[in-house]
PDB file of C-alpha atoms in Angstrom:
ATOM      1  CA  MET A   1      11.450 -31.085  37.351  1.00 47.00           C
ATOM      2  CA  PHE A   2       9.671 -28.397  35.428  1.00 46.00           C
ATOM      3  CA  LYS A   3      11.444 -26.715  32.667  1.00 48.00           C
ATOM      4  CA  LYS A   4      11.228 -23.004  32.824  1.00 48.00           C
ATOM      5  CA  LYS A   5       9.884 -21.209  29.706  1.00 47.00           C
ATOM      6  CA  PRO A   6      12.239 -18.625  28.277  1.00 47.00           C
ATOM      7  CA  GLN A   7      11.233 -15.115  29.089  1.00 48.00           C
ATOM      8  CA  TYR A   8      10.773 -12.906  25.990  1.00 49.00           C
ATOM      9  CA  LYS A   9      10.642  -9.179  26.621  1.00 54.00           C
ATOM     10  CA  ARG A  10       8.809  -7.398  23.941  1.00 53.00           C
ATOM     11  CA  ARG A  11      10.302  -4.041  22.865  1.00 64.00           C
ATOM     12  CA  PHE A  12       6.952  -2.790  21.518  1.00 63.00           C
ATOM     13  CA  VAL A  13       3.249  -3.018  22.460  1.00 58.00           C
ATOM     14  CA  ARG A  14       1.560  -5.959  20.646  1.00 60.00           C
ATOM     15  CA  VAL A  15      -2.152  -5.647  19.870  1.00 61.00           C
ATOM     16  CA  SER A  16      -4.689  -8.137  18.500  1.00 66.00           C
ATOM     17  CA  LEU A  17      -5.660  -6.428  15.317  1.00 65.00           C
ATOM     18  CA  HIS A  18      -6.826  -7.772  11.981  1.00 65.00           C
ATOM     19  CA  CYS A  19      -5.135  -5.767   9.271  1.00 70.00           C
ATOM     20  CA  LEU A  20      -5.164  -6.666   5.560  1.00 74.00           C
ATOM     21  CA  LEU A  21      -1.688  -7.440   4.225  1.00 79.00           C
ATOM     22  CA  LYS A  22       0.008  -8.680   1.126  1.00 83.00           C
ATOM     23  CA  TYR A  23       3.126 -10.734   1.380  1.00 82.00           C
ATOM     24  CA  GLU A  24       5.611 -11.341  -1.282  1.00 82.00           C
ATOM     25  CA  LYS A  25       8.307 -13.908  -1.052  1.00 71.00           C
ATOM     26  CA  LEU A  26      11.507 -12.415  -2.448  1.00 63.00           C
ATOM     27  CA  GLU A  27      11.042 -14.803  -5.394  1.00 68.00           C
ATOM     28  CA  GLY A  28       8.197 -12.436  -6.464  1.00 74.00           C
ATOM     29  CA  GLN A  29       4.863 -14.379  -5.698  1.00 79.00           C
ATOM     30  CA  GLN A  30       2.322 -12.124  -3.992  1.00 87.00           C
ATOM     31  CA  VAL A  31      -0.274 -13.553  -1.577  1.00 89.00           C
ATOM     32  CA  LEU A  32      -3.204 -11.612   0.069  1.00 89.00           C
ATOM     33  CA  SER A  33      -3.644 -12.354   3.761  1.00 91.00           C
ATOM     34  CA  PHE A  34      -4.371 -10.753   7.182  1.00 89.00           C
ATOM     35  CA  ALA A  35      -2.433 -10.023  10.312  1.00 90.00           C
ATOM     36  CA  ARG A  36      -3.780 -11.509  13.486  1.00 88.00           C
ATOM     37  CA  ASN A  37      -1.727  -9.263  15.829  1.00 90.00           C
ATOM     38  CA  ILE A  38       0.838  -6.698  15.311  1.00 90.00           C
ATOM     39  CA  SER A  39       3.482  -4.624  16.966  1.00 89.00           C
ATOM     40  CA  ALA A  40       6.036  -1.963  15.710  1.00 89.00           C
ATOM     41  CA  GLY A  41       8.625  -4.690  15.590  1.00 93.00           C
ATOM     42  CA  GLY A  42       6.722  -7.606  13.794  1.00 95.00           C
ATOM     43  CA  LEU A  43       3.403  -9.341  13.394  1.00 94.00           C
ATOM     44  CA  LEU A  44       1.651 -12.632  13.309  1.00 95.00           C
ATOM     45  CA  PHE A  45      -0.232 -13.357  10.096  1.00 95.00           C
ATOM     46  CA  HIS A  46      -2.282 -16.285   8.512  1.00 92.00           C
ATOM     47  CA  SER A  47      -0.855 -18.187   5.500  1.00 92.00           C
ATOM     48  CA  GLN A  48      -2.315 -21.104   3.536  1.00 91.00           C
ATOM     49  CA  GLU A  49       1.178 -22.389   2.933  1.00 89.00           C
ATOM     50  CA  GLN A  50       4.133 -23.155   5.296  1.00 90.00           C
ATOM     51  CA  VAL A  51       6.698 -20.571   5.131  1.00 91.00           C
ATOM     52  CA  PRO A  52      10.224 -21.660   6.071  1.00 94.00           C
ATOM     53  CA  VAL A  53      11.737 -20.191   9.286  1.00 96.00           C
ATOM     54  CA  GLY A  54      14.428 -17.762   8.277  1.00 96.00           C
ATOM     55  CA  ALA A  55      12.806 -16.822   5.026  1.00 93.00           C
ATOM     56  CA  THR A  56      12.731 -13.172   4.136  1.00 93.00           C
ATOM     57  CA  MET A  57       9.691 -11.518   2.587  1.00 93.00           C
ATOM     58  CA  ARG A  58       8.231  -8.158   1.703  1.00 93.00           C
ATOM     59  CA  LEU A  59       4.945  -7.168   3.476  1.00 94.00           C
ATOM     60  CA  LYS A  60       2.649  -4.485   2.535  1.00 93.00           C
ATOM     61  CA  LEU A  61       0.315  -3.462   5.379  1.00 92.00           C
ATOM     62  CA  ASN A  62      -2.914  -1.556   4.913  1.00 88.00           C
ATOM     63  CA  PHE A  63      -4.454   0.280   7.827  1.00 83.00           C
ATOM     64  CA  LEU A  64      -7.931   1.961   7.897  1.00 78.00           C
ATOM     65  CA  ASN A  65      -7.617   5.748   7.700  1.00 76.00           C
ATOM     66  CA  HIS A  66      -3.965   5.565   6.459  1.00 76.00           C
ATOM     67  CA  PRO A  67      -3.654   6.686   2.863  1.00 80.00           C
ATOM     68  CA  GLN A  68      -0.774   4.441   1.832  1.00 86.00           C
ATOM     69  CA  SER A  69       0.313   0.941   2.461  1.00 89.00           C
ATOM     70  CA  ILE A  70       3.366   0.492   4.655  1.00 93.00           C
ATOM     71  CA  SER A  71       6.050  -1.681   3.014  1.00 94.00           C
ATOM     72  CA  VAL A  72       8.486  -3.596   5.217  1.00 96.00           C
ATOM     73  CA  ILE A  73      11.036  -6.350   4.703  1.00 96.00           C
ATOM     74  CA  ALA A  74      10.463  -9.132   7.369  1.00 96.00           C
ATOM     75  CA  LYS A  75      12.155 -12.369   8.530  1.00 96.00           C
ATOM     76  CA  VAL A  76      10.088 -15.436   9.507  1.00 97.00           C
ATOM     77  CA  LEU A  77      10.802 -16.384  13.190  1.00 96.00           C
ATOM     78  CA  ARG A  78       8.424 -19.289  13.554  1.00 96.00           C
ATOM     79  CA  THR A  79       5.402 -21.013  12.008  1.00 96.00           C
ATOM     80  CA  ARG A  80       2.639 -23.127  13.641  1.00 96.00           C
ATOM     81  CA  ALA A  81       0.176 -25.302  11.855  1.00 96.00           C
ATOM     82  CA  LEU A  82      -3.535 -24.514  12.564  1.00 94.00           C
ATOM     83  CA  LYS A  83      -5.468 -27.657  12.721  1.00 92.00           C
ATOM     84  CA  LYS A  84      -8.986 -26.256  13.054  1.00 90.00           C
ATOM     85  CA  LEU A  85      -8.696 -23.305  10.810  1.00 86.00           C
ATOM     86  CA  GLY A  86      -6.152 -24.809   8.404  1.00 92.00           C
ATOM     87  CA  GLY A  87      -3.096 -23.047   7.157  1.00 94.00           C
ATOM     88  CA  PHE A  88      -0.383 -21.632   9.368  1.00 96.00           C
ATOM     89  CA  ASP A  89       0.323 -18.750  11.738  1.00 95.00           C
ATOM     90  CA  VAL A  90       3.535 -17.085  10.686  1.00 97.00           C
ATOM     91  CA  ALA A  91       5.480 -14.864  13.125  1.00 96.00           C
ATOM     92  CA  VAL A  92       7.804 -12.290  11.499  1.00 97.00           C
ATOM     93  CA  GLU A  93      10.197  -9.659  12.680  1.00 96.00           C
ATOM     94  CA  PHE A  94      10.498  -6.392  10.735  1.00 96.00           C
ATOM     95  CA  ILE A  95      14.159  -6.249   9.623  1.00 97.00           C
ATOM     96  CA  ASN A  96      13.786  -3.147   7.309  1.00 97.00           C
ATOM     97  CA  ILE A  97      11.177  -0.567   8.041  1.00 97.00           C
ATOM     98  CA  GLU A  98      11.256   3.158   7.651  1.00 96.00           C
ATOM     99  CA  GLU A  99      11.319   4.833  11.122  1.00 95.00           C
ATOM    100  CA  LYS A 100       8.259   7.077  10.290  1.00 95.00           C
ATOM    101  CA  ASP A 101       6.329   3.840   9.483  1.00 94.00           C
ATOM    102  CA  ARG A 102       7.360   2.164  12.744  1.00 93.00           C
ATOM    103  CA  ASP A 103       6.518   5.308  14.617  1.00 92.00           C
ATOM    104  CA  TYR A 104       3.021   5.390  12.951  1.00 90.00           C
ATOM    105  CA  ILE A 105       2.382   1.649  13.813  1.00 89.00           C
ATOM    106  CA  ASN A 106       3.540   2.150  17.396  1.00 89.00           C
ATOM    107  CA  ARG A 107       1.353   5.332  17.842  1.00 87.00           C
ATOM    108  CA  ARG A 108      -1.734   3.567  16.375  1.00 85.00           C
ATOM    109  CA  LEU A 109      -1.282   0.551  18.637  1.00 84.00           C
ATOM    110  CA  LEU A 110      -0.744   2.494  21.738  1.00 84.00           C
ATOM    111  CA  ASP A 111      -4.032   4.384  20.964  1.00 82.00           C
ATOM    112  CA  ILE A 112      -5.855   0.972  20.405  1.00 78.00           C
ATOM    113  CA  ALA A 113      -4.368  -0.473  23.674  1.00 75.00           C
ATOM    114  CA  GLU A 114      -5.464   2.598  25.573  1.00 78.00           C
ATOM    115  CA  ILE A 115      -9.023   2.356  24.186  1.00 72.00           C
ATOM    116  CA  LYS A 116      -9.107  -1.359  25.192  1.00 65.00           C
ATOM    117  CA  LYS A 117      -7.882  -0.634  28.638  1.00 66.00           C
ATOM    118  CA  ASP A 118     -10.502   2.166  29.094  1.00 64.00           C
ATOM    119  CA  ARG A 119     -13.259  -0.197  27.972  1.00 64.00           C
ATOM    120  CA  SER A 120     -12.082  -2.922  30.301  1.00 60.00           C
ATOM    121  CA  GLU A 121     -12.056  -0.461  33.251  1.00 60.00           C
ATOM    122  CA  ASP A 122     -15.535   0.764  32.320  1.00 57.00           C
ATOM    123  CA  ARG A 123     -16.899  -2.861  32.589  1.00 60.00           C
ATOM    124  CA  LYS A 124     -15.673  -3.106  36.242  1.00 59.00           C
ATOM    125  CA  TYR A 125     -18.415  -0.584  37.286  1.00 56.00           C
TER     126      TYR A 125
END
């Protein structure tokens, strides 16, 4: 018998987007990294170290054309070792984010998703 994969329903659009970020474990150490994909509810980023599931951290996200970094508190949902690249993928959920920042991220990602869709449709012709 085949085991059915659990169905996860995303509340927000998720887009593959490299975005510079700084993460700080709540003990205080800051590390520079990058997001691999992002939504208004969380993101996936690369880390050289394994971060424990359930850990809480502060993230500072930097978007092009946005004057200030966006600061959020996030909780680690899962990690995955990257054999070829080295390091780990770390998936986090935003647990404390200002609504204006969540709205900005969501608007930005919807714009990017629309552009990607338009480009994809243009290639069909």
